[in-house]
PDB file of C-alpha atoms in Angstrom:
ATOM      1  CA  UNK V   1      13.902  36.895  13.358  1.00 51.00           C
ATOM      2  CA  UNK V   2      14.464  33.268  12.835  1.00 58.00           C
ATOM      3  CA  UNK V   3      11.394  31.122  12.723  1.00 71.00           C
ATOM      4  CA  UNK V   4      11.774  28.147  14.983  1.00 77.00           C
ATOM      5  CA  UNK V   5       9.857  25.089  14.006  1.00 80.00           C
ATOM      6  CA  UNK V   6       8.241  22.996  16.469  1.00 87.00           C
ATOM      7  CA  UNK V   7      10.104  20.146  17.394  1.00 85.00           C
ATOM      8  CA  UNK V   8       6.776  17.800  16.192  1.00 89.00           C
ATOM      9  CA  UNK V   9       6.910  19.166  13.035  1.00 93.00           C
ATOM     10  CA  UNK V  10      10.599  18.628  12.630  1.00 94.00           C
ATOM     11  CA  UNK V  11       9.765  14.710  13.501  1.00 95.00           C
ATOM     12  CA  UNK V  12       7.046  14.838  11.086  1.00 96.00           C
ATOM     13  CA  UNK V  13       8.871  16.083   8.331  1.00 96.00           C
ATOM     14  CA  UNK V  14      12.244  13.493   8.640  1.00 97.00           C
ATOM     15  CA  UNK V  15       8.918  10.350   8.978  1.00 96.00           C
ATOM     16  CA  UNK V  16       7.736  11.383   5.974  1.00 95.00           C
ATOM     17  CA  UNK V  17      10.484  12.061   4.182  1.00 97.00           C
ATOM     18  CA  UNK V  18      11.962   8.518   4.984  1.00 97.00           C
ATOM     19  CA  UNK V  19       9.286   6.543   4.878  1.00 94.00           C
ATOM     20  CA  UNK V  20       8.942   7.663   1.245  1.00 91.00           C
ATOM     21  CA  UNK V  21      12.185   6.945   0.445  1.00 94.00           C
ATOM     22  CA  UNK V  22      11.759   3.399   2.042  1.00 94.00           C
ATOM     23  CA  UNK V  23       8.218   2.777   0.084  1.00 89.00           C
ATOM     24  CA  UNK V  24      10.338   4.481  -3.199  1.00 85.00           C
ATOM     25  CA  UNK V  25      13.192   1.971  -2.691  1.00 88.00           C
ATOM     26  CA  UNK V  26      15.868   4.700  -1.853  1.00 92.00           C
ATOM     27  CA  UNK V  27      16.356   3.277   1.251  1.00 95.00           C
ATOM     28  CA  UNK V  28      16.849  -0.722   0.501  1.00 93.00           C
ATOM     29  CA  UNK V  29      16.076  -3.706   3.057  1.00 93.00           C
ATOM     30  CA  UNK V  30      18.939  -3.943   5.000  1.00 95.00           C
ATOM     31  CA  UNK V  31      19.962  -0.558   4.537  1.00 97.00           C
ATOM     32  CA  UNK V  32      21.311   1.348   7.721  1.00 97.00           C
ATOM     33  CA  UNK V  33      19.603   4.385   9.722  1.00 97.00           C
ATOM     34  CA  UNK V  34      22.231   6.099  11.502  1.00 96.00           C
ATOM     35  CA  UNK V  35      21.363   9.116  13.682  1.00 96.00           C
ATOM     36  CA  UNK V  36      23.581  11.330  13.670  1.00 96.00           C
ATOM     37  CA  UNK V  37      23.931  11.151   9.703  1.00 97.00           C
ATOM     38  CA  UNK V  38      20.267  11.709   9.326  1.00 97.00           C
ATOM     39  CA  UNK V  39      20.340  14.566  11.703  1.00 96.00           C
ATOM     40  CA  UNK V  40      23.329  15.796   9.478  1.00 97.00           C
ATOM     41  CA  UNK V  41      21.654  15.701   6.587  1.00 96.00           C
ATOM     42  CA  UNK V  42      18.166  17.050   7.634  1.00 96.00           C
ATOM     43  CA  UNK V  43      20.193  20.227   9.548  1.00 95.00           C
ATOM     44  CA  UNK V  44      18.533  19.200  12.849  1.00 95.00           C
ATOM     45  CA  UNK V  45      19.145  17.784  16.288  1.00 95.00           C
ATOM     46  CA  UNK V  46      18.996  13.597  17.100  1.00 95.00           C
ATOM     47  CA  UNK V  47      15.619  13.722  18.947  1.00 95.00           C
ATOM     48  CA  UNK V  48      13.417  14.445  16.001  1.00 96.00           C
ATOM     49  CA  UNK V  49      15.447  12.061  13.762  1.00 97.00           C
ATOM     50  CA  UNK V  50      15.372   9.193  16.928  1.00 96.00           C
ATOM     51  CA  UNK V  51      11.399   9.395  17.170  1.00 96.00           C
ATOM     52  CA  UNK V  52      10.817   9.546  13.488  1.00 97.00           C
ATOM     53  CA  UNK V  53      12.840   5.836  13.636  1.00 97.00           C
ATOM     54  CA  UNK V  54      11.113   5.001  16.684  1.00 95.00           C
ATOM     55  CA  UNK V  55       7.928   5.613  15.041  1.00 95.00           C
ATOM     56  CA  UNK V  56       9.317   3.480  11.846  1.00 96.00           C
ATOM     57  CA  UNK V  57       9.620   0.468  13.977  1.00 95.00           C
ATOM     58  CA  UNK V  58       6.387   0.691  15.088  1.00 92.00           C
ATOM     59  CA  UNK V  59       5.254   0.654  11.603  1.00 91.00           C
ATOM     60  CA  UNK V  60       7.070  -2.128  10.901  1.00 91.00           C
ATOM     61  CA  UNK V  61       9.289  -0.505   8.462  1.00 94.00           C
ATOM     62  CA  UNK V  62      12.572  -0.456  10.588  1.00 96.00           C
ATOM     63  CA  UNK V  63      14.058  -2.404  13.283  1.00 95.00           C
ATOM     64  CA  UNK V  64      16.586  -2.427  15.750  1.00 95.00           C
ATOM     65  CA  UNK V  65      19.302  -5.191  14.959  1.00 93.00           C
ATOM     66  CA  UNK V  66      21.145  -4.364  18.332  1.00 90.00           C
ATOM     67  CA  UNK V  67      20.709  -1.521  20.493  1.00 87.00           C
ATOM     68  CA  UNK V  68      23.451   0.644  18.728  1.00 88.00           C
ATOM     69  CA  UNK V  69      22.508  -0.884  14.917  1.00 94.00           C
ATOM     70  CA  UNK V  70      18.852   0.271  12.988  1.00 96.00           C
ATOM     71  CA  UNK V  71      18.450  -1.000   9.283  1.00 97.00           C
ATOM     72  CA  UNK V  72      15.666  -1.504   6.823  1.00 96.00           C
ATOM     73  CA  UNK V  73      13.301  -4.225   7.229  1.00 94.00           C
ATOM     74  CA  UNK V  74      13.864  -7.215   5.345  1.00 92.00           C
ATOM     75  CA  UNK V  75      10.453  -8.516   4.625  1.00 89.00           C
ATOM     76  CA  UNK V  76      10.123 -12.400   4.993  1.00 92.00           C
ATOM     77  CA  UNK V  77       7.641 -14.407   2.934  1.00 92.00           C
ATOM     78  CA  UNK V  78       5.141 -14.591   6.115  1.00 93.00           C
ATOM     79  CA  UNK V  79       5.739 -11.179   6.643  1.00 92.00           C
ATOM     80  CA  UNK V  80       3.879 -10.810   3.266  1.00 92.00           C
ATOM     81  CA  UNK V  81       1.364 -13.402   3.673  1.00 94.00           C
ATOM     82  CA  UNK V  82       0.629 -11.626   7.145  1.00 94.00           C
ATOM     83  CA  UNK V  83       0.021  -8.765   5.219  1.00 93.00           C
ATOM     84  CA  UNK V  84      -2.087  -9.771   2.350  1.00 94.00           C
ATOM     85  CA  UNK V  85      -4.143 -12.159   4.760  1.00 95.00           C
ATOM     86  CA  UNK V  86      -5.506  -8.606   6.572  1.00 93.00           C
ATOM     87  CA  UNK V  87      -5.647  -6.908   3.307  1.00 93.00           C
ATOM     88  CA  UNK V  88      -7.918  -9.203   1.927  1.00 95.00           C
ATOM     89  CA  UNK V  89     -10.311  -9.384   4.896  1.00 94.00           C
ATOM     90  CA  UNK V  90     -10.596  -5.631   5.173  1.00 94.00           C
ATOM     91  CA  UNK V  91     -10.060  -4.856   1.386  1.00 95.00           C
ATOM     92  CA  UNK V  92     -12.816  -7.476   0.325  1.00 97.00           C
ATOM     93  CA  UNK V  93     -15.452  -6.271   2.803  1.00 97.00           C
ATOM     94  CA  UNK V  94     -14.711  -2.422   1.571  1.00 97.00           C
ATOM     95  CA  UNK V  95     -15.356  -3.397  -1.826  1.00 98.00           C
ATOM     96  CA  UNK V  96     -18.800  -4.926  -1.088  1.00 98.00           C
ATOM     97  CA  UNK V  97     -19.659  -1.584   0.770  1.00 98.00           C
ATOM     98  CA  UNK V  98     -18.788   0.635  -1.539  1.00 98.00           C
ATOM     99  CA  UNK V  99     -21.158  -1.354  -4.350  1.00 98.00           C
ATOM    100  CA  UNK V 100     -24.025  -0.591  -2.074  1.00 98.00           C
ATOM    101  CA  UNK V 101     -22.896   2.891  -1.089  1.00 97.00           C
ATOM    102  CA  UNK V 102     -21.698   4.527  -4.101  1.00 97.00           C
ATOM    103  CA  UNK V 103     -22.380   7.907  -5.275  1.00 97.00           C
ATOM    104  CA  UNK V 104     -22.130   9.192  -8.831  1.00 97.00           C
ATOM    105  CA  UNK V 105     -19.670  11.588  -7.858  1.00 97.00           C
ATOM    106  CA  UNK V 106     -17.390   8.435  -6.113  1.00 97.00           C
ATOM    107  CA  UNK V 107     -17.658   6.351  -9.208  1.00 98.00           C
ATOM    108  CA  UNK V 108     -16.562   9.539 -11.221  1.00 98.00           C
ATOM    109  CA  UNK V 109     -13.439  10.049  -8.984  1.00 97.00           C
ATOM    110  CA  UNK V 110     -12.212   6.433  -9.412  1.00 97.00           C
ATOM    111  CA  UNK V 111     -12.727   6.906 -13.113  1.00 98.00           C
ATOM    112  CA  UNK V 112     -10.737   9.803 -13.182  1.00 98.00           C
ATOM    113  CA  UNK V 113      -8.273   7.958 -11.389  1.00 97.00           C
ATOM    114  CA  UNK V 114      -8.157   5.056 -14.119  1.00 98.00           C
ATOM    115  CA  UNK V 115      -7.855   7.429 -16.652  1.00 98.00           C
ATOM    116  CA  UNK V 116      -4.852   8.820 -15.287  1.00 97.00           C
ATOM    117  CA  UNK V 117      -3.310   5.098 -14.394  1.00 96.00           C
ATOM    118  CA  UNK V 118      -3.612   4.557 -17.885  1.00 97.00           C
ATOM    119  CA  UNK V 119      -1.732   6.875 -19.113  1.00 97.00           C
ATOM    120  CA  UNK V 120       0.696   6.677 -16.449  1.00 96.00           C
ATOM    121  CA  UNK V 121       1.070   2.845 -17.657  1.00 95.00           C
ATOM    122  CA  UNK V 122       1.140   3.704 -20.793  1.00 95.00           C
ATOM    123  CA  UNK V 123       3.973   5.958 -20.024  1.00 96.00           C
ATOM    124  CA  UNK V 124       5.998   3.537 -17.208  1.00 91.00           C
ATOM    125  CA  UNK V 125       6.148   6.176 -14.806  1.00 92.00           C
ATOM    126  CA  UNK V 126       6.521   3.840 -11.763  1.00 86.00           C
ATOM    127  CA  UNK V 127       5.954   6.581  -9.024  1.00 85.00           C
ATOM    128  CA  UNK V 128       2.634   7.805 -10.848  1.00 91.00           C
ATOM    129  CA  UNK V 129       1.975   4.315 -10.928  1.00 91.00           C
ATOM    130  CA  UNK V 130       1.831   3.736  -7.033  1.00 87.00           C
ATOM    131  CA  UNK V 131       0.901   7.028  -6.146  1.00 90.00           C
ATOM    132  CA  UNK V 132      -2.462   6.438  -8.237  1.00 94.00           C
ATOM    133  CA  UNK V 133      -3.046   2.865  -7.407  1.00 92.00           C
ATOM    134  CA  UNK V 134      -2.718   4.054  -3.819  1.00 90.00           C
ATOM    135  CA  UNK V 135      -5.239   7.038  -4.100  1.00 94.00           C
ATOM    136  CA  UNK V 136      -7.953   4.166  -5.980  1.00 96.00           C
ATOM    137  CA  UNK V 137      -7.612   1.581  -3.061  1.00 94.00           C
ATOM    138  CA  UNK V 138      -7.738   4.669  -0.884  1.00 94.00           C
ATOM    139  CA  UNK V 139     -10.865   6.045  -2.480  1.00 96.00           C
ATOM    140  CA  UNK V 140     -12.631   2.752  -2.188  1.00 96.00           C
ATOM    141  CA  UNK V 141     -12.001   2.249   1.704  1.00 95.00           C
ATOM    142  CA  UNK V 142     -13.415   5.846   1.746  1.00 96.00           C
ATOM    143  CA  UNK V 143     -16.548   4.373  -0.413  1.00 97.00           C
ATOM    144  CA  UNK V 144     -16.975   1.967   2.007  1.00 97.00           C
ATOM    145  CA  UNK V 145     -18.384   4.559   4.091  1.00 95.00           C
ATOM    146  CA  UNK V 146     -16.911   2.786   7.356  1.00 95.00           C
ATOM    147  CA  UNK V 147     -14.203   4.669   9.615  1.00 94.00           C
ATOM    148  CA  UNK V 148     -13.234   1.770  11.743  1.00 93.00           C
ATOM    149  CA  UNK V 149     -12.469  -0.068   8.483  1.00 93.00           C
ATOM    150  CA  UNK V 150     -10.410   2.848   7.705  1.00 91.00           C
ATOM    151  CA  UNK V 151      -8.532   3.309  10.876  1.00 91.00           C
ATOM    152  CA  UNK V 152      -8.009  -0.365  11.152  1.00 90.00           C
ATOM    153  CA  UNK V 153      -6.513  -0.275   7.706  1.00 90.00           C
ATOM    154  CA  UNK V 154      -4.190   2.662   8.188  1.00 86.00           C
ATOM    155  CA  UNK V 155      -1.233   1.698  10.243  1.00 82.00           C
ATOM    156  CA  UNK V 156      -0.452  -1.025   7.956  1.00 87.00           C
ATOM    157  CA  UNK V 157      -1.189   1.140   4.484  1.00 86.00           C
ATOM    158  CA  UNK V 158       2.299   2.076   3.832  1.00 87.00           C
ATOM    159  CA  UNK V 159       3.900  -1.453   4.302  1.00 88.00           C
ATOM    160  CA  UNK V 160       1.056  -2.357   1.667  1.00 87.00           C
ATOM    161  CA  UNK V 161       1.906   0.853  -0.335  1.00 85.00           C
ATOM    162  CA  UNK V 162       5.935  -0.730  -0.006  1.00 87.00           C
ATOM    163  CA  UNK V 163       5.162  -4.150  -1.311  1.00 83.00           C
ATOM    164  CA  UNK V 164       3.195  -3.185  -4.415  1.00 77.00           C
ATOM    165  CA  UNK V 165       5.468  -0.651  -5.426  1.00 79.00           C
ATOM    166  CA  UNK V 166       7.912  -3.936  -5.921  1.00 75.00           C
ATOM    167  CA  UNK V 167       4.967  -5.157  -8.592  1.00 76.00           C
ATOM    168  CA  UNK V 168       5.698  -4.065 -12.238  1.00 80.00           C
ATOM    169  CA  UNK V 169       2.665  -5.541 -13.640  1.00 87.00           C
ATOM    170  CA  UNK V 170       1.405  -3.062 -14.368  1.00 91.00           C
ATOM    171  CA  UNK V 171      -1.095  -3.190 -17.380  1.00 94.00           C
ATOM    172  CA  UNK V 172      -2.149  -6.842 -15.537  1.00 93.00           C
ATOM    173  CA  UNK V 173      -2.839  -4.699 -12.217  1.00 93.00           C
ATOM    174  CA  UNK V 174      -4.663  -1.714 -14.163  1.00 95.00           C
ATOM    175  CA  UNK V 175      -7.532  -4.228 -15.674  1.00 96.00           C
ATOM    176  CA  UNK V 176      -7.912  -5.564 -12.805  1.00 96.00           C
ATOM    177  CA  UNK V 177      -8.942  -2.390 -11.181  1.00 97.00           C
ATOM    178  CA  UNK V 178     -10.996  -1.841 -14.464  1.00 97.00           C
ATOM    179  CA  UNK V 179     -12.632  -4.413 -13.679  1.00 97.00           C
ATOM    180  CA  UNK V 180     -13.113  -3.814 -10.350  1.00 98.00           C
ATOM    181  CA  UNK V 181     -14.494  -0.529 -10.782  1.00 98.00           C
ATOM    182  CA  UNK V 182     -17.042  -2.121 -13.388  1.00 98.00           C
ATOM    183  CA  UNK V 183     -17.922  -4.559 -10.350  1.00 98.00           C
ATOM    184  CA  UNK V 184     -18.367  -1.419  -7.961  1.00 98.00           C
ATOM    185  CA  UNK V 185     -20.163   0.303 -10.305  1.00 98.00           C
ATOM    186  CA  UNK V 186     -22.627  -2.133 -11.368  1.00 98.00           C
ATOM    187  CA  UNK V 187     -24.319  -2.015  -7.549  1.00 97.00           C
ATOM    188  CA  UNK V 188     -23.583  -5.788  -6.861  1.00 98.00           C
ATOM    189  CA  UNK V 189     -21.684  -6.162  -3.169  1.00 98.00           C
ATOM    190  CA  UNK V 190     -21.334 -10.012  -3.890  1.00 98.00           C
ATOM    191  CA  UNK V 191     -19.946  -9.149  -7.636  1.00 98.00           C
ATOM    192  CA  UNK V 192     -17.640  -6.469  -6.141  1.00 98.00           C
ATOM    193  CA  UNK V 193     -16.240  -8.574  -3.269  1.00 98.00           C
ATOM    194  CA  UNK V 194     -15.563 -11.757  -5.591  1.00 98.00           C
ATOM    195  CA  UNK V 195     -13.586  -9.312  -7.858  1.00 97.00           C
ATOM    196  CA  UNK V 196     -11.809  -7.341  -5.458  1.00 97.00           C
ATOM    197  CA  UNK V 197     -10.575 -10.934  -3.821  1.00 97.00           C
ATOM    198  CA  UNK V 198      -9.050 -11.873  -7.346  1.00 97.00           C
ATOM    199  CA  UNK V 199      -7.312  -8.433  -7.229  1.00 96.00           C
ATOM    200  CA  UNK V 200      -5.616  -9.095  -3.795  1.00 95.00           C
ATOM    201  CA  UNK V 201      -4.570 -12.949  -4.759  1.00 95.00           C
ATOM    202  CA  UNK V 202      -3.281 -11.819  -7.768  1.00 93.00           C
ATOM    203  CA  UNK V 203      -1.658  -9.142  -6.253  1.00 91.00           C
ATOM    204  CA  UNK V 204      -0.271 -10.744  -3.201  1.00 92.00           C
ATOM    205  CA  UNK V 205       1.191 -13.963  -6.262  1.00 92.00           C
ATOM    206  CA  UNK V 206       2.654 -10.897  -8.312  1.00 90.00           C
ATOM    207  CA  UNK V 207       4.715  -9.627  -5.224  1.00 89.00           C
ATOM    208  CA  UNK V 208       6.134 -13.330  -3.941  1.00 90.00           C
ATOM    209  CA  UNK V 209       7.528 -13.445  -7.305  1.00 88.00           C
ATOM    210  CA  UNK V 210       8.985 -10.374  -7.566  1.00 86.00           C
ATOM    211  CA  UNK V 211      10.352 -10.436  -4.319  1.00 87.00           C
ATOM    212  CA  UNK V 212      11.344 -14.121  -3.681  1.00 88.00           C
ATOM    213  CA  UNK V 213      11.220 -15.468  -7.272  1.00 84.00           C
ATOM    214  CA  UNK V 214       9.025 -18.231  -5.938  1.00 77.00           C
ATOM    215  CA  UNK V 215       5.327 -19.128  -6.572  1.00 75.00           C
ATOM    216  CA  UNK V 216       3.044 -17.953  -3.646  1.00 64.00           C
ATOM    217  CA  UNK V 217       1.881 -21.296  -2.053  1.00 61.00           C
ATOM    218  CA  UNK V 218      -0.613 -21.370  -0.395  1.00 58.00           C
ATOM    219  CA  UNK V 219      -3.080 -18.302  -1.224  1.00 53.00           C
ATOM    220  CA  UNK V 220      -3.482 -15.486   1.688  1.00 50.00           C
ATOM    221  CA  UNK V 221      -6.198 -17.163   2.754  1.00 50.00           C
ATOM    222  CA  UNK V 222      -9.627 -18.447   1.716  1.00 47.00           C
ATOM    223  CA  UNK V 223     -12.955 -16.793   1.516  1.00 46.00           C
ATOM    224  CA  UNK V 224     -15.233 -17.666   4.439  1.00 43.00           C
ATOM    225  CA  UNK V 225     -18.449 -19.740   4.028  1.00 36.00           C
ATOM    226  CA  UNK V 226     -19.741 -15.800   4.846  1.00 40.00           C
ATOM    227  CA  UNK V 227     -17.953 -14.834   1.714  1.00 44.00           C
ATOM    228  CA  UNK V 228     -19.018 -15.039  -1.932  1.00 44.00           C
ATOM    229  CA  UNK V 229     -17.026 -17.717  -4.060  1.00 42.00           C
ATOM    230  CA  UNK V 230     -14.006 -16.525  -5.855  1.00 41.00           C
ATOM    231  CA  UNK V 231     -16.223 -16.358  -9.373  1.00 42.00           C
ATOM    232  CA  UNK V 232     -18.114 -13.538  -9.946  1.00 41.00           C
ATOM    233  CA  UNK V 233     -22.184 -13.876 -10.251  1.00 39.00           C
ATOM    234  CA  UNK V 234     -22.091 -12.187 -13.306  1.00 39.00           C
ATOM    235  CA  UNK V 235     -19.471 -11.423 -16.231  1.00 39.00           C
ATOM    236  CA  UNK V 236     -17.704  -8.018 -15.816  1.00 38.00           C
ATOM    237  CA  UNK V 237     -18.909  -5.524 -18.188  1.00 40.00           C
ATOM    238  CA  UNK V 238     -17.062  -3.812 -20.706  1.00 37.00           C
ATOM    239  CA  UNK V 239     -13.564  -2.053 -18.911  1.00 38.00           C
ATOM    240  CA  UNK V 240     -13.837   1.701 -18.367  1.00 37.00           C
ATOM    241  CA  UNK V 241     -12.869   4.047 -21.238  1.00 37.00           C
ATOM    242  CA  UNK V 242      -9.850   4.254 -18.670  1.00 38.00           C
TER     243      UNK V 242
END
């Protein structure tokens, strides 16, 4: 007997799988997302493959041109800035949490994971690349020891995920989360949030370029008076054997 599968896991399966290949670059800005293709190609009916795009608009990776026409987001510069203004509030507040809150066993998992983005550098491999970067930053918000921060920080993760994976700076954007491990590690919140800001304004400069081939002017946004300045209070020690 044939094993019917539930029409939620159908939609589950087509968002995933297209999401991916938005975040990989399969599917290109401007690209079209035609139902009855999709449902073509994924052997089911239109409603699973309708919600899944429904649910990619809300996401903010899709939207509707007309009623009758769906395509690939094209990203505008404020789109990015938007972006990279929310990831440095949360991302900078995680980082000084999860200096005060680490474990041994949590700084041994990001070290792991800087092991393995160094030889993943080392050997270009672009979707180990963002697939580890992603599973650091994740690791850190789980640090943080927060799940409001998390939840907050989750619809907009993939869109993040999608912009980065246009960055191909790659031995520039494994120091820096050498270094912010070393901040992390050393127990200093106001150490770890200085470097962790200088990891997202580098980051969000890196993407401008490569998507707009235009400096980034100005800056997401500027660190509070609640913040710690931009400089770290102490020199970063020596990078991870990573």
């Amino acid at each position: 007997m044939t094993k019917i599968e539930p029409i939620g896991a159908v939609r589950e399966r087509v968002l995933v799988t297209l999401r991916q290949e938005i975040i990989s670059g399969r599917l290109r800005p401007g690209d079209r997302l035609v139902e009855r293709e999709l449902a073509d190609r994924f052997g089911v009916s239109r409603v699973p493959v309708r919600e899944a795009i429904r649910a990619l608009v809300a996401e903010g990776f899709v939207l509707f041109e007309t009623p009758r026409r769906t395509v690939v987001r094209r990203l505008s510069p404020t789109d990015v800035k938007e972006l990279f203004e929310l990831r440095e509030a949360l991302e900078v507040y995680a980082a000084g949490l999860a200096a005060a809150r680490a474990t041994p066993e949590d700084l041994a998992d990001l070290r792991e994971l800087l092991s393995s983005a160094a030889h993943a550098t080392e050997a270009g491999d672009a979707e180990a690349i963002t697939d580890i970067n992603t599973r650091f930053h994740d690791r850190l918000l789980a640090m943080a020891g927060n799940t409001l921060l998390i939840s907050v920080m989750e619809p907009v993760g993939g869109r993040l995920q999608w912009l980065t994976r246009r960055n191909e700076e790659w031995p520039q954007l494994l120091t820096e989360h050498q270094e912010l491990y070393d901040a992390i590690a050393s127990g200093d919140p106001e150490r770890a949030r200085a470097h962790a800001l200088n990891h997202v304004q580098a980051n969000y400069r890196s993407t401008v370029r490569h998507l707009f081939g235009t400096p980034a002017d100005p800056a997401p946004a500027q660190p509070s008076a609640a913040q710690p300045s931009a400089q770290p209070s102490a020199q970063p020690s020596a990078q991870s054997s990573a």
